[in-house]
Coordinates of C-alpha atoms in Angstrom, one line a residue:
M30 CA 0.0 0.0 0.0
R31 CA 2.8 2.4 0.9
D32 CA 4.7 1.6 -2.3
H33 CA 1.5 2.2 -4.4
L34 CA 1.0 5.5 -2.6
G35 CA 4.6 6.5 -3.2
R36 CA 4.3 5.7 -6.9
S37 CA 1.1 7.7 -7.2
C38 CA 2.7 10.7 -5.6
I39 CA 5.7 10.5 -8.0
Q40 CA 3.3 10.2 -10.9
V41 CA 1.3 13.3 -9.8
F42 CA 4.5 15.2 -9.1
L43 CA 5.9 14.5 -12.6
T44 CA 2.6 15.2 -14.3
G45 CA 2.5 18.6 -12.5
I46 CA 6.0 19.3 -13.8
L47 CA 5.0 18.4 -17.3
W48 CA 1.9 20.6 -17.2
C49 CA 4.0 23.6 -15.9
C50 CA 6.6 23.1 -18.6
L51 CA 4.1 23.0 -21.4
A52 CA 2.2 25.9 -20.1
V53 CA 5.1 28.4 -20.4
A54 CA 4.1 31.1 -22.8
A55 CA 6.0 32.0 -25.9
L56 CA 8.0 35.2 -25.2
A57 CA 10.4 37.1 -27.3
H58 CA 14.2 37.1 -26.6
A59 CA 14.9 40.1 -28.8
S60 CA 12.2 42.7 -29.4
L61 CA 11.5 45.1 -32.2
T62 CA 12.3 48.6 -31.1
G63 CA 11.6 50.5 -34.4
A64 CA 10.7 50.1 -38.0
V65 CA 11.0 52.4 -41.1
P66 CA 8.4 53.0 -42.3
A67 CA 7.0 52.9 -38.8
D68 CA 4.4 50.3 -37.9
G69 CA 1.1 51.7 -39.0
A70 CA 2.6 54.6 -40.9
V71 CA 1.2 56.0 -44.2
V72 CA 3.8 57.2 -46.7
N73 CA 3.3 59.2 -49.8
A74 CA 5.8 57.2 -52.0
P75 CA 7.1 53.7 -52.1
P76 CA 10.1 53.4 -49.8
K77 CA 13.4 52.3 -51.3
T78 CA 14.6 50.8 -48.1
L79 CA 12.9 49.1 -45.2
S80 CA 14.5 48.8 -41.8
L81 CA 13.9 46.9 -38.6
S82 CA 15.7 47.7 -35.3
F83 CA 15.9 45.3 -32.4
S84 CA 16.9 45.4 -28.7
E85 CA 19.9 43.2 -29.3
P86 CA 21.9 41.9 -32.3
V87 CA 19.9 39.4 -34.4
S88 CA 20.4 37.3 -37.5
P89 CA 17.6 37.2 -40.2
L90 CA 16.0 33.9 -41.0
V91 CA 12.9 34.8 -43.1
L92 CA 11.9 38.2 -44.5
R93 CA 8.7 38.5 -46.4
L94 CA 6.6 41.4 -47.7
I95 CA 2.9 40.7 -48.1
L96 CA 1.4 42.9 -50.8
P97 CA -2.1 44.5 -50.7
D98 CA -3.4 41.7 -53.1
G99 CA -2.2 39.0 -50.7
Q100 CA 0.8 37.9 -52.7
S101 CA 4.0 37.4 -50.8
K102 CA 7.6 38.4 -51.8
T103 CA 10.7 37.0 -50.1
L104 CA 13.2 39.7 -49.4
E105 CA 16.7 38.4 -49.9
T106 CA 18.7 41.6 -50.2
F107 CA 19.6 43.1 -46.8
V108 CA 22.4 44.5 -44.7
L109 CA 22.8 44.0 -41.0
R110 CA 24.2 47.0 -39.1
D111 CA 24.6 46.2 -35.5
R112 CA 21.0 45.9 -34.2
T113 CA 19.4 47.4 -37.3
L114 CA 18.4 45.3 -40.4
E115 CA 18.3 47.4 -43.6
I116 CA 16.3 45.7 -46.3
A117 CA 16.1 46.6 -50.0
A118 CA 12.4 47.1 -50.9
P119 CA 11.0 45.8 -54.2
G120 CA 10.9 48.6 -56.8
D121 CA 7.3 47.9 -58.0
L122 CA 5.3 48.4 -54.8
A123 CA 1.7 49.5 -55.4
A124 CA -0.5 51.7 -53.3
G125 CA -2.2 50.2 -50.3
T126 CA -1.3 48.4 -47.1
H127 CA 1.7 46.1 -46.9
V128 CA 2.9 43.8 -44.2
L129 CA 6.6 43.2 -43.5
A130 CA 6.8 39.8 -41.8
W131 CA 10.1 38.9 -40.2
R132 CA 11.7 36.0 -38.4
V133 CA 15.1 36.4 -36.8
V134 CA 17.3 34.6 -34.4
S135 CA 18.4 36.5 -31.3
E136 CA 22.0 36.5 -29.9
D137 CA 21.2 33.7 -27.4
G138 CA 20.1 31.4 -30.3
H139 CA 16.4 31.7 -29.9
P140 CA 14.0 32.6 -32.8
V141 CA 11.7 35.6 -32.7
A142 CA 9.0 36.6 -35.2
G143 CA 6.7 39.5 -35.9
S144 CA 5.4 41.9 -38.5
A145 CA 5.1 45.6 -39.2
I146 CA 2.4 47.3 -41.3
F147 CA 2.8 50.3 -43.5
S148 CA 0.6 51.9 -46.3
I149 CA 1.6 53.6 -49.5
G150 CA -0.7 56.5 -50.4
A151 CA -3.7 55.4 -48.3
P152 CA -4.6 52.3 -46.2
S153 CA -6.3 49.4 -47.8
S154 CA -7.6 46.1 -46.6
A155 CA -4.6 44.7 -44.7
P156 CA -3.2 41.5 -46.1
Q157 CA -3.0 38.6 -43.7
A158 CA 0.3 37.7 -42.2
D159 CA 1.1 34.6 -40.3
G160 CA 0.6 35.2 -36.6
E161 CA 3.1 34.0 -33.9
V162 CA 1.3 30.8 -33.0
I163 CA 2.9 28.3 -30.7
D164 CA 3.6 25.0 -32.4
W165 CA 3.0 22.6 -29.5
P166 CA 4.4 19.5 -31.2
V167 CA 7.6 21.3 -31.9
R168 CA 7.6 22.9 -28.5
T169 CA 7.1 19.6 -26.7
A170 CA 9.7 17.8 -28.8
L171 CA 12.2 20.6 -28.1
W172 CA 11.6 20.3 -24.4
L173 CA 11.9 16.5 -24.4
A174 CA 15.1 16.6 -26.5
R175 CA 16.6 19.2 -24.0
I176 CA 15.8 16.8 -21.1
A177 CA 17.4 13.9 -23.0
M178 CA 20.5 16.1 -23.6
Y179 CA 20.7 17.0 -19.9
A180 CA 20.3 13.4 -18.9
G181 CA 23.1 12.3 -21.3
L182 CA 25.4 15.1 -20.1
F183 CA 24.9 14.7 -16.4
F184 CA 24.1 10.9 -16.0
G185 CA 26.1 9.7 -19.0
I186 CA 29.3 11.8 -19.2
G187 CA 29.2 12.7 -15.5
G188 CA 28.5 9.0 -14.6
L189 CA 31.4 7.8 -16.7
F190 CA 33.7 10.3 -15.1
A191 CA 32.5 9.2 -11.6
V192 CA 33.2 5.5 -12.5
R193 CA 36.7 6.2 -13.8
W194 CA 37.8 8.7 -11.1
L195 CA 35.6 8.6 -8.0
I196 CA 33.6 5.4 -7.7
P197 CA 35.4 2.4 -9.3
G198 CA 33.0 0.2 -7.4
G199 CA 30.2 1.5 -9.5
V200 CA 31.6 -0.1 -12.7
D201 CA 28.5 -2.4 -12.8
G202 CA 26.5 0.7 -13.7
V203 CA 28.4 1.3 -16.9
P204 CA 25.6 -0.2 -19.1
V205 CA 23.2 2.4 -17.6
V206 CA 25.9 5.1 -18.3
R207 CA 26.1 4.0 -21.9
A208 CA 22.3 4.1 -22.2
A209 CA 22.4 7.7 -20.9
L210 CA 25.1 8.6 -23.3
L211 CA 23.1 7.2 -26.3
L212 CA 20.0 9.0 -25.1
G213 CA 22.0 12.3 -24.7
L214 CA 23.6 12.0 -28.1
S215 CA 20.2 11.2 -29.8
G216 CA 18.5 14.1 -28.0
T217 CA 21.3 16.5 -28.9
V218 CA 21.3 15.6 -32.6
V219 CA 17.5 15.7 -32.9
S220 CA 17.4 19.0 -31.0
L221 CA 19.5 20.6 -33.8
G222 CA 16.7 19.8 -36.3
L223 CA 14.1 20.9 -33.8
Q224 CA 16.0 24.2 -33.4
G225 CA 15.8 24.7 -37.1
L226 CA 12.0 24.0 -37.1
D227 CA 11.6 26.6 -34.4
A228 CA 13.8 29.1 -36.1
L229 CA 11.9 28.8 -39.4
G230 CA 8.5 28.4 -37.8
A231 CA 8.1 25.1 -39.7
P232 CA 5.9 22.1 -38.5
L233 CA 7.3 18.9 -37.1
S234 CA 6.6 17.1 -40.4
N235 CA 9.5 19.2 -42.0
L236 CA 12.1 17.7 -39.7
T237 CA 13.8 15.8 -42.6
D238 CA 14.1 19.0 -44.7
R239 CA 17.8 19.8 -45.2
T240 CA 17.1 23.6 -44.9
V241 CA 15.7 23.0 -41.4
W242 CA 18.9 21.4 -40.2
S243 CA 21.0 24.1 -41.9
A244 CA 19.0 26.8 -40.1
G245 CA 19.5 25.0 -36.8
L246 CA 23.2 24.7 -37.4
A247 CA 23.4 28.4 -38.3
T248 CA 22.3 29.5 -34.8
S249 CA 24.6 29.7 -31.8
F250 CA 23.1 26.5 -30.6
G251 CA 24.6 24.7 -33.6
L252 CA 28.1 25.0 -32.1
T253 CA 26.8 23.7 -28.8
V254 CA 25.5 20.6 -30.6
I255 CA 28.8 20.0 -32.4
V256 CA 31.0 20.2 -29.3
L257 CA 28.5 18.2 -27.1
S258 CA 28.2 15.5 -29.7
F259 CA 32.0 15.2 -29.8
A260 CA 31.9 14.8 -26.0
F261 CA 29.2 12.1 -26.2
L262 CA 31.0 10.1 -28.9
L263 CA 34.3 10.3 -27.0
A264 CA 32.6 9.0 -23.9
L265 CA 30.9 6.2 -25.8
V266 CA 34.0 5.0 -27.6
T267 CA 36.1 5.0 -24.5
S268 CA 33.4 3.8 -22.0
S269 CA 34.8 0.2 -22.0
R270 CA 38.4 1.3 -21.2
T271 CA 39.5 1.3 -17.6
I272 CA 43.2 2.1 -18.2
F273 CA 44.7 5.6 -18.2
S274 CA 43.4 6.5 -21.7
G275 CA 39.9 5.8 -20.6
R276 CA 40.3 8.0 -17.5
A277 CA 41.8 10.8 -19.6
A278 CA 39.0 10.5 -22.2
S279 CA 36.3 10.8 -19.5
L280 CA 38.0 14.0 -18.1
V281 CA 38.1 15.5 -21.6
A282 CA 34.5 14.5 -22.2
V283 CA 33.4 16.3 -18.9
V284 CA 35.3 19.5 -19.8
A285 CA 34.1 19.5 -23.4
G286 CA 30.5 18.8 -22.5
S287 CA 30.5 21.5 -19.9
A288 CA 32.1 24.0 -22.3
A289 CA 29.5 23.2 -24.9
M290 CA 26.8 24.6 -22.7
V291 CA 28.7 27.9 -22.5
L292 CA 28.5 28.4 -26.3
S293 CA 24.8 29.3 -26.4
G294 CA 21.9 30.2 -24.2
H295 CA 20.6 33.1 -22.0
A296 CA 23.4 33.3 -19.5
S297 CA 26.2 33.0 -22.0
S298 CA 24.9 35.9 -24.0
A299 CA 24.7 38.2 -20.9
T300 CA 27.2 40.8 -20.1
P301 CA 29.9 40.8 -18.8
Q302 CA 30.7 37.7 -20.7
W303 CA 34.1 37.3 -19.2
L304 CA 32.3 36.6 -15.9
M305 CA 29.1 35.0 -17.1
R306 CA 30.6 32.3 -19.4
P307 CA 33.0 31.0 -16.7
A308 CA 30.1 31.0 -14.2
V309 CA 28.0 28.9 -16.6
F310 CA 31.0 26.5 -17.0
V311 CA 31.5 26.1 -13.3
H312 CA 27.8 25.6 -12.7
V313 CA 27.5 22.9 -15.4
I314 CA 30.7 21.0 -14.6
T315 CA 29.9 20.9 -10.8
I316 CA 26.4 19.6 -11.6
T317 CA 28.0 17.0 -14.0
I318 CA 30.4 15.7 -11.3
W319 CA 27.9 15.7 -8.5
I320 CA 24.8 14.3 -10.2
G321 CA 26.7 12.0 -12.4
S322 CA 28.2 10.3 -9.4
L323 CA 24.7 9.4 -7.9
P324 CA 23.8 6.3 -10.1
P325 CA 27.3 4.7 -9.8
L326 CA 27.3 5.4 -6.1
A327 CA 24.0 3.7 -5.7
Y328 CA 25.4 0.6 -7.6
A329 CA 28.5 0.5 -5.4
L330 CA 26.5 0.8 -2.2
Q331 CA 24.1 -2.0 -3.3
H332 CA 27.1 -4.4 -3.8
G333 CA 28.7 -3.3 -0.5
G334 CA 32.3 -4.2 0.5
D335 CA 35.4 -2.1 1.3
G336 CA 35.4 -0.6 -2.2
A337 CA 31.9 0.9 -1.6
R338 CA 33.0 2.4 1.7
Q339 CA 36.1 3.9 0.1
A340 CA 34.0 5.3 -2.8
L341 CA 31.5 6.8 -0.3
G342 CA 34.3 8.5 1.7
R343 CA 35.8 9.9 -1.5
F344 CA 32.4 11.1 -2.7
S345 CA 31.6 12.7 0.7
R346 CA 34.8 14.7 0.7
L347 CA 34.5 16.0 -2.9
I348 CA 30.8 16.7 -3.4
P349 CA 30.5 19.5 -0.7
L350 CA 33.1 21.4 -2.6
C351 CA 31.2 20.9 -5.9
V352 CA 27.9 21.9 -4.3
A353 CA 29.5 25.1 -2.8
A354 CA 30.9 26.1 -6.2
L355 CA 27.6 25.2 -7.9
I356 CA 25.6 27.4 -5.4
A357 CA 28.0 30.3 -5.8
A358 CA 27.9 30.2 -9.6
G359 CA 24.1 29.7 -9.6
L360 CA 23.6 32.7 -7.3
L361 CA 25.7 34.8 -9.6
L362 CA 23.8 33.7 -12.7
A363 CA 20.5 34.3 -11.0
I364 CA 21.4 37.8 -9.8
V365 CA 22.5 38.9 -13.3
Q366 CA 19.5 37.3 -15.1
V367 CA 16.7 38.1 -12.6
Q368 CA 17.9 41.5 -11.3
T369 CA 14.9 42.2 -9.0
F370 CA 12.9 40.1 -6.5
D371 CA 9.7 41.3 -8.2
A372 CA 10.8 39.5 -11.4
L373 CA 10.8 36.2 -9.6
V374 CA 7.0 36.4 -9.5
S375 CA 6.1 38.6 -12.4
T376 CA 8.1 36.8 -15.2
A377 CA 7.9 33.2 -16.5
Y378 CA 11.7 33.0 -16.1
G379 CA 11.4 33.9 -12.5
N380 CA 8.6 31.3 -12.0
V381 CA 10.8 28.6 -13.4
L382 CA 13.7 29.7 -11.2
L383 CA 11.4 29.5 -8.1
A384 CA 10.2 26.0 -9.1
K385 CA 13.8 24.9 -9.7
T386 CA 14.9 26.4 -6.3
A387 CA 12.0 24.6 -4.5
L388 CA 13.2 21.3 -5.9
L389 CA 16.8 22.1 -5.0
V390 CA 15.8 22.8 -1.5
V391 CA 14.2 19.4 -1.3
L392 CA 17.3 17.8 -2.9
F393 CA 19.7 19.6 -0.5
F394 CA 17.5 18.5 2.5
L395 CA 17.9 14.9 1.3
V396 CA 21.6 15.4 0.8
A397 CA 22.0 16.7 4.3
T398 CA 19.9 13.9 5.7
N399 CA 21.9 11.3 3.9
R400 CA 25.2 12.8 5.0
W401 CA 24.4 13.1 8.7
V402 CA 22.0 10.1 9.1
F403 CA 22.9 7.4 6.6
T404 CA 26.5 8.0 5.6
K405 CA 28.3 7.3 8.9
P406 CA 26.6 4.0 9.5
A407 CA 27.3 3.0 5.9
E408 CA 31.0 3.9 6.3
R409 CA 31.2 1.8 9.5
G410 CA 29.7 -1.2 7.6
E411 CA 26.5 -1.5 9.7
L412 CA 24.1 -4.1 8.5
G413 CA 21.6 -2.7 5.9
A414 CA 23.0 0.9 6.1
A415 CA 24.5 0.8 2.6
R416 CA 21.3 -0.4 1.0
R417 CA 19.2 2.3 2.8
L418 CA 21.7 4.9 1.6
A419 CA 21.5 3.5 -1.9
R420 CA 17.7 3.9 -1.9
A421 CA 18.1 7.5 -0.7
V422 CA 20.6 8.2 -3.5
I423 CA 18.1 6.9 -6.1
I424 CA 15.5 9.3 -4.7
E425 CA 18.1 12.1 -5.1
T426 CA 18.6 11.0 -8.7
I427 CA 14.8 11.2 -9.5
I428 CA 14.6 14.7 -8.0
A429 CA 17.6 15.7 -10.1
L430 CA 15.8 14.5 -13.2
A431 CA 12.8 16.6 -12.2
I432 CA 15.1 19.6 -11.9
F433 CA 16.4 19.0 -15.4
A434 CA 12.8 18.9 -16.7
V435 CA 12.0 22.3 -15.1
A436 CA 15.3 23.9 -16.2
A437 CA 14.6 22.7 -19.8
T438 CA 11.7 25.2 -19.9
W439 CA 14.2 28.1 -19.8
R440 CA 14.6 27.4 -23.5
F441 CA 11.3 29.2 -24.0
T442 CA 11.5 32.0 -21.3
P443 CA 13.6 35.2 -21.8
P444 CA 15.3 36.3 -18.6
P445 CA 14.1 39.5 -16.9
R446 CA 17.5 41.0 -17.8
A447 CA 16.7 40.6 -21.5
L448 CA 13.1 42.0 -20.9
A449 CA 14.6 45.0 -19.1
I450 CA 17.0 45.7 -21.9
A451 CA 14.1 45.5 -24.4
A452 CA 11.9 47.7 -22.3
A453 CA 14.7 50.3 -22.1
Q454 CA 14.9 50.6 -25.8
P455 CA 13.2 53.6 -27.4
V456 CA 9.9 53.4 -29.2
S457 CA 10.0 55.5 -32.4
I458 CA 7.5 56.8 -35.0
H459 CA 7.9 58.7 -38.2
I460 CA 5.4 61.4 -39.1
H461 CA 5.5 62.9 -42.6
S462 CA 3.5 65.8 -43.9
D463 CA 3.8 68.2 -46.9
K464 CA 5.3 70.9 -44.7
A465 CA 7.6 69.0 -42.3
M466 CA 8.4 65.6 -41.0
A467 CA 9.7 64.3 -37.7
E468 CA 11.4 61.1 -36.4
I469 CA 10.2 60.9 -32.8
A470 CA 11.6 58.6 -30.1
V471 CA 10.3 57.9 -26.6
T472 CA 13.1 56.6 -24.3
P473 CA 12.6 54.2 -22.6
G474 CA 9.7 52.8 -24.6
R475 CA 7.4 52.2 -21.7
A476 CA 5.2 54.0 -19.2
G477 CA 6.9 56.1 -16.5
P478 CA 9.5 58.8 -16.7
V479 CA 10.7 59.2 -20.3
E480 CA 12.6 61.4 -22.6
V481 CA 10.9 62.5 -25.8
S482 CA 13.1 63.5 -28.7
A483 CA 12.6 64.4 -32.4
I484 CA 14.7 65.1 -35.5
I485 CA 12.9 67.7 -37.5
L486 CA 13.4 67.7 -41.3
A487 CA 11.8 69.3 -44.3
P488 CA 9.6 67.1 -46.6
D489 CA 12.6 66.7 -49.0
F490 CA 14.7 65.4 -46.0
T491 CA 16.8 68.6 -45.8
A492 CA 17.5 70.0 -42.4
I493 CA 15.4 72.9 -40.9
I494 CA 15.9 74.7 -37.7
P495 CA 12.5 75.7 -36.2
K496 CA 12.3 78.6 -33.7
E497 CA 10.6 76.4 -31.2
V498 CA 9.4 72.7 -30.8
A499 CA 7.0 71.3 -28.2
F500 CA 5.6 67.9 -27.6
A501 CA 2.0 67.2 -26.5
L502 CA 1.0 63.7 -25.2
S503 CA -2.6 62.7 -24.6
N504 CA -4.6 59.5 -23.9
P505 CA -8.2 60.1 -24.9
Q506 CA -9.3 56.6 -23.8
A507 CA -8.0 57.2 -20.3
G508 CA -9.4 60.8 -20.2
I509 CA -5.9 62.4 -20.1
E510 CA -5.8 65.7 -22.0
P511 CA -2.7 66.8 -23.8
M512 CA 0.4 67.3 -21.6
R513 CA 2.6 69.9 -23.3
R514 CA 6.4 69.9 -22.8
K515 CA 8.8 72.3 -24.5
A516 CA 11.8 70.7 -26.2
I517 CA 15.3 72.0 -26.1
L518 CA 17.6 71.9 -29.1
Q519 CA 20.7 69.9 -28.4
A520 CA 24.2 70.2 -30.0
D521 CA 23.5 67.1 -32.1
G522 CA 20.5 68.8 -33.8
V523 CA 17.9 66.7 -31.8
W524 CA 15.1 68.4 -29.9
R525 CA 14.6 66.8 -26.5
A526 CA 12.2 67.1 -23.6
A527 CA 13.5 65.2 -20.5
D528 CA 10.8 66.1 -18.0
V529 CA 8.0 63.9 -19.4
I530 CA 6.1 61.4 -17.3
V531 CA 3.8 58.9 -19.0
P532 CA 1.5 57.8 -16.1
I533 CA -0.1 54.7 -17.6
A534 CA 0.6 52.2 -20.4
G535 CA -1.5 52.1 -23.5
R536 CA -2.0 53.9 -26.8
W537 CA -0.9 57.6 -26.6
R538 CA -1.4 60.4 -29.1
V539 CA 1.9 62.2 -29.7
R540 CA 1.8 65.7 -31.2
V541 CA 4.7 67.8 -32.3
D542 CA 4.2 71.6 -32.5
I543 CA 6.8 73.0 -34.8
L544 CA 7.1 76.8 -34.9
V545 CA 8.8 77.3 -38.3
S546 CA 8.6 81.1 -38.2
D547 CA 6.7 83.8 -36.3
F548 CA 3.8 83.2 -38.6
E549 CA 3.8 79.5 -39.3
L550 CA 3.1 76.6 -36.9
V551 CA 3.2 73.0 -38.2
R552 CA 1.5 70.3 -36.2
L553 CA 2.4 66.6 -36.7
E554 CA 0.4 64.0 -34.8
D555 CA 0.4 60.2 -34.6
T556 CA -0.2 57.3 -32.2
I557 CA 2.3 55.4 -30.2
E558 CA 2.0 52.3 -28.0
L559 CA 3.8 52.3 -24.7
P560 CA 3.8 49.1 -22.6
R561 CA 4.3 48.9 -18.8

């Protein structure tokens, strides 16, 4: 009855983890901060160049222009200048509304998609662009492949290292280690194709398409797959060798596998990278040594004998150092990525971190219990103590696997650090009339204290110097009348007003009053969306 209840609890526990992982929403890792023509803008003549600006460097995957008649043109001529993508526009654009649909991969290796609308002459019926819809089969396959990759790295490569260096008595567990290595290698290779599917927005049925695998390889995750696959193959080939070459190979595999995880991902793309990349490496390699030792240790304890007691003593002395380094590196990564306590609750990334931390607390409690309750009797050789400790180690292994499942969802959740960077980017609009035009930016592009700036030009793009410029912001839906702020001309030719407060998020009317002369006042007005 007790065993049945325990199995039921584990099933409920794992089902809850699965539900939480699949419920994570799709969120952008790089965000669009500006477009030319601006989203929703109406221009008098067909633009010669289109541009998209992002909150961080990106690499374009798919660029399409959907014409007013619904036809789609692939845009293949573009130049990437830091965070801005300049695209050559087709020369035969007709009047009406166009949709510029884009799909890019952000610096951390994750794809982002969206669209911007502009009209030539006058708006028409907007053509339909593909929305950003979550492909759950691809999403689920990515998550499962990531779990398999983690299991192969930590239980496979880490387990082999433990058998060769720490727990020779666990050599009977090598078949399980090999199975974990094969699982990890398979999951890693398949994840490359799934990365390509996610990058291109293609369905799971396209997994055999060569372009899909090329797209996955072109992302930063492609290098991770190459290095990690090498580590898996090296461990598999040398898993049967117990001489010095086998030990050396297991050490190389641990270092290469841990280094592979540094080559892509959220933390590795964060600044300062000279600190973050080593922190990721330390975090991964300590997990690999610690968690990888658990299955071989359980095998050794079940067989008993002096070898098991020696292995247990060696494990007990080394692992506290690994756990200390793991916690230090993990805290550093969490501080940089989360930044504020509020983000732990208000963001999906923070929620995953809380879930992972809760499981870690349980794991550390078991570790402490095992160390202070079960380890000493097992080292003294007391009857049944080693087997009790082995069962406790198996429970630790199951909890570690649950932590991997939760951590795998970080593939779909941008960290608060990235969200803060995106929110700090300006939101810009371009307003064009027959008397003047203005390129207006609100920095940061969210509600709260902001700076409003504008570059004022003549309709033919020549510079003009107005006598005075003022901004007026209003939100009719919220009942907020125009708030007028006078702008000051800066040395760089930009008019700025720094004492502006946007009290609430939403759609705001932005008006620019341009006093061209004592007798001529030009007013330009448009709408801008400001999030929280």
